[in-house]
Tab-separated table of C-alpha atoms in Angstrom:
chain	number	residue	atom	x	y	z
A	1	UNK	CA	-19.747	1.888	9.869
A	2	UNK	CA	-22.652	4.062	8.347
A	3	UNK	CA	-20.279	6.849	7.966
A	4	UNK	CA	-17.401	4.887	6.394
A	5	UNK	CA	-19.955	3.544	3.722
A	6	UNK	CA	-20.938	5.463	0.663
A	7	UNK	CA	-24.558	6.104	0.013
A	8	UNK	CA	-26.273	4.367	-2.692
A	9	UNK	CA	-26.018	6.239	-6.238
A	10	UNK	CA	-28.989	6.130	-7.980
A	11	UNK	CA	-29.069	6.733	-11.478
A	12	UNK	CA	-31.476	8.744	-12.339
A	13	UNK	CA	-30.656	10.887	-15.080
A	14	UNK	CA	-32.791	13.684	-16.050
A	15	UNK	CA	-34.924	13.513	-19.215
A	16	UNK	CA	-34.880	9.644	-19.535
A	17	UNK	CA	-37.135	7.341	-20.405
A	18	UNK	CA	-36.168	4.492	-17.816
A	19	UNK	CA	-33.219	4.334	-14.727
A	20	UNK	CA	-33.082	0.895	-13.992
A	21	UNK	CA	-30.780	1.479	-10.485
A	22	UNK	CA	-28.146	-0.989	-9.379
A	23	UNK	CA	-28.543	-1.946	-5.731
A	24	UNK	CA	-25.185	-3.851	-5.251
A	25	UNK	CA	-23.286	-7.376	-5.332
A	26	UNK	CA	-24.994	-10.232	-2.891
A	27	UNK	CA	-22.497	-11.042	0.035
A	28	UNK	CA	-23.365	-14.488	-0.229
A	29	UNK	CA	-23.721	-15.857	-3.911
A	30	UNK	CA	-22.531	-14.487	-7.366
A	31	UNK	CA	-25.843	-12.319	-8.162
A	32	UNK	CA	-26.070	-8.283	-7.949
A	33	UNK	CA	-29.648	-6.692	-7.639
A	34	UNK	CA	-31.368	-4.281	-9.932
A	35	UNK	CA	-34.091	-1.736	-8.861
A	36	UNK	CA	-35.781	-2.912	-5.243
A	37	UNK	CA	-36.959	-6.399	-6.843
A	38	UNK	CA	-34.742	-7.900	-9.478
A	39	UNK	CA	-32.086	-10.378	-9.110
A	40	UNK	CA	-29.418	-10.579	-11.738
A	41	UNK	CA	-26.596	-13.572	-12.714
A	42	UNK	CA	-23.265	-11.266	-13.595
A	43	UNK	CA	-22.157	-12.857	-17.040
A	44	UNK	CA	-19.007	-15.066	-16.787
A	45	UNK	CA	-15.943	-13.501	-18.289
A	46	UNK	CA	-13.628	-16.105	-20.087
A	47	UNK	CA	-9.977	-15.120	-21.439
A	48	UNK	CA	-11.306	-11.285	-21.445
A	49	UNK	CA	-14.670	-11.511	-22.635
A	50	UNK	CA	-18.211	-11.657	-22.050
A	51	UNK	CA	-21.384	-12.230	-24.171
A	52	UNK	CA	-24.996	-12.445	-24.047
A	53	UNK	CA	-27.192	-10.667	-21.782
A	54	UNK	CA	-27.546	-11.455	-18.055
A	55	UNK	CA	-30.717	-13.101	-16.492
A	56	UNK	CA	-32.957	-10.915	-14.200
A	57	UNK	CA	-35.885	-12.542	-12.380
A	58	UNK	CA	-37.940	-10.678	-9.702
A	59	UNK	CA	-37.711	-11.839	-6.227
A	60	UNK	CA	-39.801	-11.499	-2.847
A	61	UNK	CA	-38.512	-9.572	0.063
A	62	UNK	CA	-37.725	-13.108	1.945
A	63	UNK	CA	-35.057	-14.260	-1.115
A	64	UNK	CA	-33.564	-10.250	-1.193
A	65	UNK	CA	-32.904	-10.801	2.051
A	66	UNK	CA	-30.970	-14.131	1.885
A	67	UNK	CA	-28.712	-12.894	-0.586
A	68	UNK	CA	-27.422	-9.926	1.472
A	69	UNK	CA	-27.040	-7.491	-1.217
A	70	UNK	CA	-24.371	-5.319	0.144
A	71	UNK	CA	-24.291	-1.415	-1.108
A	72	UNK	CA	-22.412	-1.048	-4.551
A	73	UNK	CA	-18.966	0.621	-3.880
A	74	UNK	CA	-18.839	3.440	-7.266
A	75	UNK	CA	-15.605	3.851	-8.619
A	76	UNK	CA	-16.085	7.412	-9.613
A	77	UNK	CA	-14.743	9.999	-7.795
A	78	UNK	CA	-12.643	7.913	-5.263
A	79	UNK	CA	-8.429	8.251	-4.965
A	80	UNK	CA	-7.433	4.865	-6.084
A	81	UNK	CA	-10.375	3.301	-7.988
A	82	UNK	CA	-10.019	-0.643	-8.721
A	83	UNK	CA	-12.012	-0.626	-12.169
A	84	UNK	CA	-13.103	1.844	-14.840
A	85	UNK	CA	-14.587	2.030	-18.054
A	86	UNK	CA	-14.771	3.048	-21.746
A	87	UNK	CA	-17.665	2.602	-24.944
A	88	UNK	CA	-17.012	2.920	-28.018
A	89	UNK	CA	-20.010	1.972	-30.663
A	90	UNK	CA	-21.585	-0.772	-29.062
A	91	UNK	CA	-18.506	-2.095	-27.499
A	92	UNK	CA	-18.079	-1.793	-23.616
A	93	UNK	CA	-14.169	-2.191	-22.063
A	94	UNK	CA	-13.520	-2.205	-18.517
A	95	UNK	CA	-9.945	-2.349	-17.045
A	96	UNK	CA	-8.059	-2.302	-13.886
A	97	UNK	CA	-8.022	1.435	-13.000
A	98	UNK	CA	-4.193	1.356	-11.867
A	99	UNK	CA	-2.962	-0.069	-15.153
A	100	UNK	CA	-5.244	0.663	-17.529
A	101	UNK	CA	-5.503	-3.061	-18.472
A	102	UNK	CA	-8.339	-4.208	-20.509
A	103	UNK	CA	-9.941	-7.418	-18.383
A	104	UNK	CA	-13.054	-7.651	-19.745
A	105	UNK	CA	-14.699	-6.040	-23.897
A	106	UNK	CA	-17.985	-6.565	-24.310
A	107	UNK	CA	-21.056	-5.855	-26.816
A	108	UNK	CA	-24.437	-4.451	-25.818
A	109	UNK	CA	-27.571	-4.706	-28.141
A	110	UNK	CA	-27.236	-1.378	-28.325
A	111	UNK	CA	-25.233	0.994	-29.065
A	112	UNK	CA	-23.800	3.186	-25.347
A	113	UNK	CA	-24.047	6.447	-24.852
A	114	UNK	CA	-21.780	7.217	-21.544
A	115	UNK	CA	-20.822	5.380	-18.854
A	116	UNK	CA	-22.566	6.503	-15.842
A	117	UNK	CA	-21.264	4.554	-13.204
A	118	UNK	CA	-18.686	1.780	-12.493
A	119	UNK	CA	-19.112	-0.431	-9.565
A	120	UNK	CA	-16.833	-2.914	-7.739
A	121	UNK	CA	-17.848	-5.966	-5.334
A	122	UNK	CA	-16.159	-5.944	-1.704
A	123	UNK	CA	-13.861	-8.272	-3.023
A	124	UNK	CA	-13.178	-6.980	-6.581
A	125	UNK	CA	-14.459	-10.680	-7.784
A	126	UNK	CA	-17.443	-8.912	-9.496
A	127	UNK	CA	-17.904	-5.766	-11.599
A	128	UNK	CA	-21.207	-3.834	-12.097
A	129	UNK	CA	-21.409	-0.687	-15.547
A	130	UNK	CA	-24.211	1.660	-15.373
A	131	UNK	CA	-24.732	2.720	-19.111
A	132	UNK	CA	-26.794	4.714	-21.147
A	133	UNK	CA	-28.576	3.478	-24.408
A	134	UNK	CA	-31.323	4.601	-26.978
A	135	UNK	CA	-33.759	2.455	-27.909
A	136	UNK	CA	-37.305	3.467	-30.101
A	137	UNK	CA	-35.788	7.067	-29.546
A	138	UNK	CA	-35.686	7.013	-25.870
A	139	UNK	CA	-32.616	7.431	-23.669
A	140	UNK	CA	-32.227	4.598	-20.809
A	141	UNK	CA	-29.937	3.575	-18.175
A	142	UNK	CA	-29.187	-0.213	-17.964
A	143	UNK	CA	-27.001	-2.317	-15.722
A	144	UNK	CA	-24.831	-5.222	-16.288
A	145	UNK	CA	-22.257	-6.784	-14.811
A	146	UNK	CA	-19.743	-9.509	-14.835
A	147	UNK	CA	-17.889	-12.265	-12.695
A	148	UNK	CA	-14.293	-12.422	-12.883
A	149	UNK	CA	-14.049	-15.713	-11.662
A	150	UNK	CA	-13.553	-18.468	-13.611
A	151	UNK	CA	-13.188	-22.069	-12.810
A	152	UNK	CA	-14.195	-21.266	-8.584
A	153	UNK	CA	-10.638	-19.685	-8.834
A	154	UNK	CA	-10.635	-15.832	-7.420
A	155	UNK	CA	-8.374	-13.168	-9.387
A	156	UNK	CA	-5.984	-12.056	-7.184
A	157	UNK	CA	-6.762	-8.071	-5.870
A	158	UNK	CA	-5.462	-5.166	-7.970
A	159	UNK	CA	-1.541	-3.729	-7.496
A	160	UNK	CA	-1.059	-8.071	-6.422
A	161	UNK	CA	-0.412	-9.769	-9.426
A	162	UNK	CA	0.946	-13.011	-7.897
A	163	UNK	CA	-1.914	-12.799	-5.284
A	164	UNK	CA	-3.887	-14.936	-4.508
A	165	UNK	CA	-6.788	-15.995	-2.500
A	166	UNK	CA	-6.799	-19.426	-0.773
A	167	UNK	CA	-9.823	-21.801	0.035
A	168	UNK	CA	-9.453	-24.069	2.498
A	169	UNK	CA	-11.482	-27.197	2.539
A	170	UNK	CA	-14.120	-28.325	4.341
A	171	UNK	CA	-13.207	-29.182	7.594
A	172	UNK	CA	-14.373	-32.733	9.869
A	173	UNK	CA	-14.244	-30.875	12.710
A	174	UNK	CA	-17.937	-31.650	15.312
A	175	UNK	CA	-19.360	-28.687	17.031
A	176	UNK	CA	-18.507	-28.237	20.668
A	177	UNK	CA	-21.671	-30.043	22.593
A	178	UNK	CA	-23.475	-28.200	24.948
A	179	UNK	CA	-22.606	-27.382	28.313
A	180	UNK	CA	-23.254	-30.260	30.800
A	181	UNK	CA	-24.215	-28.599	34.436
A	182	UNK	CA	-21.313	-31.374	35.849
A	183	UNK	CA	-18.400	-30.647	33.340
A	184	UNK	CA	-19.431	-27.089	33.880
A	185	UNK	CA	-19.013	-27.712	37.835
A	186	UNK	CA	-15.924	-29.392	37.369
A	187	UNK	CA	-14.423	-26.334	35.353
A	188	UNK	CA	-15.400	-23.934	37.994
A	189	UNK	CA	-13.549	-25.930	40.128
A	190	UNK	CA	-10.595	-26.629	38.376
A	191	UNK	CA	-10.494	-22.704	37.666
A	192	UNK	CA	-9.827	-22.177	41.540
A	193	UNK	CA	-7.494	-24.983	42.462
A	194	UNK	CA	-4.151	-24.423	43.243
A	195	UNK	CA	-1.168	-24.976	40.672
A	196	UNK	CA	0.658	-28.078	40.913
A	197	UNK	CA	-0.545	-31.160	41.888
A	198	UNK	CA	-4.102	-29.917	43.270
A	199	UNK	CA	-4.598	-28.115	39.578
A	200	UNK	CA	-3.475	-31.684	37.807
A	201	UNK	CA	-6.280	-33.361	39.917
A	202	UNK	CA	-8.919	-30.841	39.144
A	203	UNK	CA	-8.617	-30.743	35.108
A	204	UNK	CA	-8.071	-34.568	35.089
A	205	UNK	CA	-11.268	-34.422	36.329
A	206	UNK	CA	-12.747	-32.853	34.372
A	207	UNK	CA	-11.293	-35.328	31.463
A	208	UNK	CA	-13.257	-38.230	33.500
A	209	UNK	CA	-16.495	-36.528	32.476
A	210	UNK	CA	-15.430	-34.762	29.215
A	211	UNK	CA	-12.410	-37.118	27.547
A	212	UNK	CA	-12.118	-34.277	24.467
A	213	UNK	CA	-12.782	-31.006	26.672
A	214	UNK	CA	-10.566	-28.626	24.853
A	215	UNK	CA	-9.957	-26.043	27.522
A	216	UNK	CA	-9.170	-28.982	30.001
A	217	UNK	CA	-6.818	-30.069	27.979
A	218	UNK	CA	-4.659	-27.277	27.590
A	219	UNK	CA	-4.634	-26.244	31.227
A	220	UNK	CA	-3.604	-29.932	32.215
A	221	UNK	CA	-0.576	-29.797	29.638
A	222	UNK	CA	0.151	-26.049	30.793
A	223	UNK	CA	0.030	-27.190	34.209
A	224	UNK	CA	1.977	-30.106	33.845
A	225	UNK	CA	4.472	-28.427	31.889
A	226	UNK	CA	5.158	-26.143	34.744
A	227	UNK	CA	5.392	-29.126	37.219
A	228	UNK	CA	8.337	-30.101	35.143
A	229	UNK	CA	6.449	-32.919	33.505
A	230	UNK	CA	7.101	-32.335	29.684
A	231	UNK	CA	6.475	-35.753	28.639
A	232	UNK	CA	3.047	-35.756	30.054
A	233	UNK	CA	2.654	-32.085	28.857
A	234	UNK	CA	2.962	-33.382	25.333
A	235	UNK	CA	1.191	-36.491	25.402
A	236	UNK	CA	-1.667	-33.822	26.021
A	237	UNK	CA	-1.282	-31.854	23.509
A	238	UNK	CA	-0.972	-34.679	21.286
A	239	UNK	CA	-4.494	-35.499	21.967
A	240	UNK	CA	-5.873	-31.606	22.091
A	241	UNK	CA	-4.127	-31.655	18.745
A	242	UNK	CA	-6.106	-34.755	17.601
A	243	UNK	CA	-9.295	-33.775	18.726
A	244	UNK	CA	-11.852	-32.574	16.323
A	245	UNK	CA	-13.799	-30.247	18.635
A	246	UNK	CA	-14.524	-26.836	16.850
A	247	UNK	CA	-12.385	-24.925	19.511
A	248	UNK	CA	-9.310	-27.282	19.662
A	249	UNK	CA	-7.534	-24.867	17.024
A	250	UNK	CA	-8.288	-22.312	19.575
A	251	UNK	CA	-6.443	-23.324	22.355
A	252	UNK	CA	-3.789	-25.185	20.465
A	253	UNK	CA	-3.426	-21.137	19.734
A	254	UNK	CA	-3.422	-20.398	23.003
A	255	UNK	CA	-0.893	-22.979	23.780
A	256	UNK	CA	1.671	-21.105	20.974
A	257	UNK	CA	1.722	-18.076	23.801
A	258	UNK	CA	1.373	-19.428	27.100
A	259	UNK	CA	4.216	-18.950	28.764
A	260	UNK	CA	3.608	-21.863	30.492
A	261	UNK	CA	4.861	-23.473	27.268
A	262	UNK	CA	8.181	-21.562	27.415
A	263	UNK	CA	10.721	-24.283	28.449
A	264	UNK	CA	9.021	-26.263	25.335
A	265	UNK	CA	8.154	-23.654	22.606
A	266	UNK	CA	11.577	-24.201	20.994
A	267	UNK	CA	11.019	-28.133	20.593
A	268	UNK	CA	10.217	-29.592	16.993
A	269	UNK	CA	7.527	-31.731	18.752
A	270	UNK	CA	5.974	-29.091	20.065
A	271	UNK	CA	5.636	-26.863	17.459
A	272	UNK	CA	4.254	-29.454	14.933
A	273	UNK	CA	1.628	-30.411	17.744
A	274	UNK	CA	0.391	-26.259	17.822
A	275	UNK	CA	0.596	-25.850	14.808
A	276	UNK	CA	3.312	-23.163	14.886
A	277	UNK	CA	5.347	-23.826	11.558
A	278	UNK	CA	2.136	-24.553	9.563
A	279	UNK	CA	2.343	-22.447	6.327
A	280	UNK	CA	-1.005	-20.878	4.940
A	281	UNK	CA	-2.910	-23.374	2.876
A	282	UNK	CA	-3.749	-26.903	2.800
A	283	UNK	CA	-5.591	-27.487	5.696
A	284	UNK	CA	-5.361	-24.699	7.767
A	285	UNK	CA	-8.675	-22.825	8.454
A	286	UNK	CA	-9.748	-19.568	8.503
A	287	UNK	CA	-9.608	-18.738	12.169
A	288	UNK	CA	-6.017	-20.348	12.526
A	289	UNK	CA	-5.065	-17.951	9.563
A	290	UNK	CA	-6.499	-14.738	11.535
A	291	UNK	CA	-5.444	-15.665	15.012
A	292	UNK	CA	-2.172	-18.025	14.396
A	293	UNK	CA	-0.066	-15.468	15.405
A	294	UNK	CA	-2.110	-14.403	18.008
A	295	UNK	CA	-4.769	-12.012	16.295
A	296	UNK	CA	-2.400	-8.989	15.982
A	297	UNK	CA	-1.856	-7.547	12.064
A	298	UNK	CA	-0.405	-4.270	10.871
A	299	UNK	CA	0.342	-2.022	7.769
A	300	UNK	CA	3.249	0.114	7.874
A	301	UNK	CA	2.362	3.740	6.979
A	302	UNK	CA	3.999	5.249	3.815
A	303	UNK	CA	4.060	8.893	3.729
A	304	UNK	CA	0.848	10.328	2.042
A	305	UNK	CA	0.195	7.251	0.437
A	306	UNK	CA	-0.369	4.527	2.881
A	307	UNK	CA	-1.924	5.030	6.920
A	308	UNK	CA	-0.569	2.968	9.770
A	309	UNK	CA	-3.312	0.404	10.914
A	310	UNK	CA	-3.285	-1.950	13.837
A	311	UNK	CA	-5.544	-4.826	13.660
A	312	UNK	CA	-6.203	-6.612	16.809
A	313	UNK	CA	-8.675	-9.871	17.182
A	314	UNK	CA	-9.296	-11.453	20.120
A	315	UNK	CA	-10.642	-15.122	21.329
A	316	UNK	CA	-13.637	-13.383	22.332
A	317	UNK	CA	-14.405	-12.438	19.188
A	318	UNK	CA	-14.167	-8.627	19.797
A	319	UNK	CA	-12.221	-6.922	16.892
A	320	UNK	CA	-10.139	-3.131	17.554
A	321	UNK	CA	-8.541	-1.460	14.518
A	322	UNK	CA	-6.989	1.884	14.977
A	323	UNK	CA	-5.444	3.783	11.553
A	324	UNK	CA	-3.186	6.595	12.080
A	325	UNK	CA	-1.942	9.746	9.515
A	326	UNK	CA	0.167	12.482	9.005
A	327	UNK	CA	0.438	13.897	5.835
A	328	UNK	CA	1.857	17.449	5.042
A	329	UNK	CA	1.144	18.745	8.304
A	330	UNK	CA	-2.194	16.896	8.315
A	331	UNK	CA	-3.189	14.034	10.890
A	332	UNK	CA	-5.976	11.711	11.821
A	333	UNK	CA	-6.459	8.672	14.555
A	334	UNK	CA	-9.395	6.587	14.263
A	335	UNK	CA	-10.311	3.801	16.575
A	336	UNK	CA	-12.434	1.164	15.617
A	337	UNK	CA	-13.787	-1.379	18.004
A	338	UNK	CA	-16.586	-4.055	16.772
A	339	UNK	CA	-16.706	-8.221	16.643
A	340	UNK	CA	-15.190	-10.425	14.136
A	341	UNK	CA	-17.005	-13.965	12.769
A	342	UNK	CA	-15.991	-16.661	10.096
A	343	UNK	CA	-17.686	-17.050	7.142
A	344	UNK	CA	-16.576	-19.658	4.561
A	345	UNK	CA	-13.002	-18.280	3.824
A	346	UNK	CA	-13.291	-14.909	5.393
A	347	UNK	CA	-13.867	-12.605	8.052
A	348	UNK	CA	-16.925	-10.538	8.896
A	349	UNK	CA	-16.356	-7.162	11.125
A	350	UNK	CA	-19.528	-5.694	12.765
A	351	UNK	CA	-19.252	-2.417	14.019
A	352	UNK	CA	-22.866	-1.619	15.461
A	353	UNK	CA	-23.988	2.096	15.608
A	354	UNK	CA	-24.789	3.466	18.959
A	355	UNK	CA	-28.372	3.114	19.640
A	356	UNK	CA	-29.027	2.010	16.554
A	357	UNK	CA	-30.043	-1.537	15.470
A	358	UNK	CA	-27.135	-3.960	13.751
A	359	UNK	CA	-27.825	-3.742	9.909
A	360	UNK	CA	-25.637	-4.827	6.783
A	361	UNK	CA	-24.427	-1.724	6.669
A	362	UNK	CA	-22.348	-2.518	10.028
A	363	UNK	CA	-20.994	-4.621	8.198
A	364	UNK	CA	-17.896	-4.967	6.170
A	365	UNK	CA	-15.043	-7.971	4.878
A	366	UNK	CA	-11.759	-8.918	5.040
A	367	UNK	CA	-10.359	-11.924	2.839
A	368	UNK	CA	-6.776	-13.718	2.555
A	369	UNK	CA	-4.664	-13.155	0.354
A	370	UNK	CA	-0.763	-14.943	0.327
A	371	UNK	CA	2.217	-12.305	-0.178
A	372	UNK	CA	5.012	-14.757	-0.288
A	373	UNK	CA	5.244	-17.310	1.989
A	374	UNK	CA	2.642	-15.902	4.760
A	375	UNK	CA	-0.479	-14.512	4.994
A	376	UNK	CA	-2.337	-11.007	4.021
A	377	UNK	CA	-5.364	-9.991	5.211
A	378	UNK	CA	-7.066	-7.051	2.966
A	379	UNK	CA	-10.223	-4.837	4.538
A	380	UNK	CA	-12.450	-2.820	3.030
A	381	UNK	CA	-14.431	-0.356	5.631
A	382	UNK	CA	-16.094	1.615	2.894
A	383	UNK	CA	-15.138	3.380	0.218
A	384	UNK	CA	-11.812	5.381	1.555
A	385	UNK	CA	-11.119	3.133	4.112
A	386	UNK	CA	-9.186	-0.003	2.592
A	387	UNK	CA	-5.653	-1.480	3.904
A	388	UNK	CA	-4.103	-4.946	3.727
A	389	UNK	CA	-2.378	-5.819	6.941
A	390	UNK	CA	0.156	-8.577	7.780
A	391	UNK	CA	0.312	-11.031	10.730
A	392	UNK	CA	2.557	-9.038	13.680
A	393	UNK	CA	4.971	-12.278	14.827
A	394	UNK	CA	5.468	-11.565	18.698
């Protein structure tokens, strides 16, 4: 991930008075970081525009560290840039890079020299200018910056103007409880028994000690659909699909593949039970929206403009993305292998360095977006590595 990631810019121009540096957006909250120690609020842009000055407070190493400041992604330099910038007097302008679109005018105390640097957040929610200004006949460098959200809604990602980027609400879902040595014993067993009538036995038996055990009931109803039992089959799923263990989405997932399921997968009970028809939105959660379709996501490769990238997440949690090339006689293949986690509304890739200790800079962010009636998913590896992939229906 290290070398997909930028380094840090750090403005430091020669001959000036003071460089404050910007040290990037927090991963977690609206703030962005200045210098090593100070933590700034991005002013709120309404209908285009922004006023005052933004807050800055020094903070300890313990409250940098909650906030997860990841490293600023410049806009200089790069093919297709999301933001950029123009002054004029004391009046700053930043628009969307692609269509030159004024989003945001604002006025410093000062009048700006040049721009030095524009910055973008992961999710283009937040925008950072690094500026130069003269005050008692000194030349600085200050930072601000500015949230685009307004209202908790999220602007929808540049080149997707009917984008947009979905919520879902809290869930009342209860954590799976820890393992108890019998249900655990039980599992084992049911694992090795037979199919048929043997395999019934074993994972209603495991039911007697765990009624809501969400693996136990899927491989009851898979079993008992292949015994020819659909009625019971369903009544099973009916309660996996009522259960509010953490991992019942998951194997109601499971159940949308299993061919176990095959005599059943074409029946409107069934596929309200798992889930299958359920649009994005409403209720559905953020791991249903990655794996509903079983994990797999693609982009289609457009000649010199767009690579091919396969997007594969697994139960397991273990992430593989491969992009693919050719351009003018030109190719490249890049595999990618790391884990995947939820947070909130979006999806967290880690991709460790050999040898090397797991740091924020393994990691990087993928967030929904809705392209019609389904599902996007757009990633940004670093700064040349960005796609937006769409579920692959098997």
């Amino acid at each position: 991930m290290r070398t997909m990631r930028s380094l840090l810019v750090l403005l430091a121009l020669g001959g000036t008075a003071g460089a404050d540096t910007f040290g990037g957006f927090s991963g977690v909250d609206r703030p962005y970081q200045v210098n090593q120690d100070k933590v700034c609020t991005p002013l709120v842009v309404t209908k285009g525009a922004a006023s005052g000055m933004p807050a800055c407070d020094k903070a300890n190493a313990d409250v940098m560290a909650k906030l997860r400041f990841k490293e600023p992604l410049p806009q200089k330099g790069i093919a297709k840039p999301t933001f950029a910038a123009t002054a004029s007097g004391r009046t700053l302008t930043i628009t969307r890079a692609a269509t030159e679109t004024p989003i945001v005018t604002w006025d410093a105390p000062d009048p700006i020299g040049k721009i030095v640097e524009v910055y973008g957040s992961q999710y283009d929610d937040r925008v950072a200018v690094a500026y130069t200004t003269r005050r008692m006949g000194k030349e600085f460098t200050d930072i601000v910056a500015f949230d685009l959200q307004k209202d908790g809604g999220t602007k929808p990602p540049p080149g997707d103007p009917n984008g947009t980027i979905v919520t879902p609400p809290p869930t009342t879902t209860q954590p799976t409880p820890p393992v108890d040595p019998k249900v655990q014993k039980a599992v084992d067993a049911a694992k090795k028994a037979a199919k048929g009538a043997k395999a019934i036995a074993a994972w209603k038996a495991v039911l007697a000690l765990d009624a809501q055990h969400s693996e136990a009931l899927l491989q009851l109803a898979a079993q008992q659909a292949q015994a020819k039992q659909p009625a019971e089959a369903m009544a099973t799923l009916g309660t996996l699909a009522a259960s509010t263990r953490a991992d019942a989405i998951e194997m109601l997932i499971e159940a949308r593949f299993d061919p176990a399921f095959a005599s059943l997968r074409a029946e409107p009970a069934f596929r309200a039970k798992v889930g299958l028809d359920r649009k994005p939105g409403g209720t559905v959660t953020a791991y249903e929206r990655l794996m509903g379709f079983g994990g797999q996501w693609e982009q289609t490769a457009t000649s010199c403009d767009k690579p091919e990238v396969r997007f594969t997440a697994t139960r397991d949690r273990v992430v593989r993305i491969r992009v693919k090339s050719r351009c003018e006689g030109m190719a490249y293949d890049l595999p990618f292998k790391g884990t995947w986690r939820i947070e909130g509304d979006r999806v967290v890739i880690t991709m460790p360095t050999k040898g090397k200790q797991v740091t924020q800079a393994d990691e990087a962010g993928c967030g929904f977006e809705t392209q019609g009636d389904e599902d996007a998913l757009r990633c940004n590896l670093g700064r040349d590595i960005e796609f937006v992939v769409l579920p692959t229906r098997r």
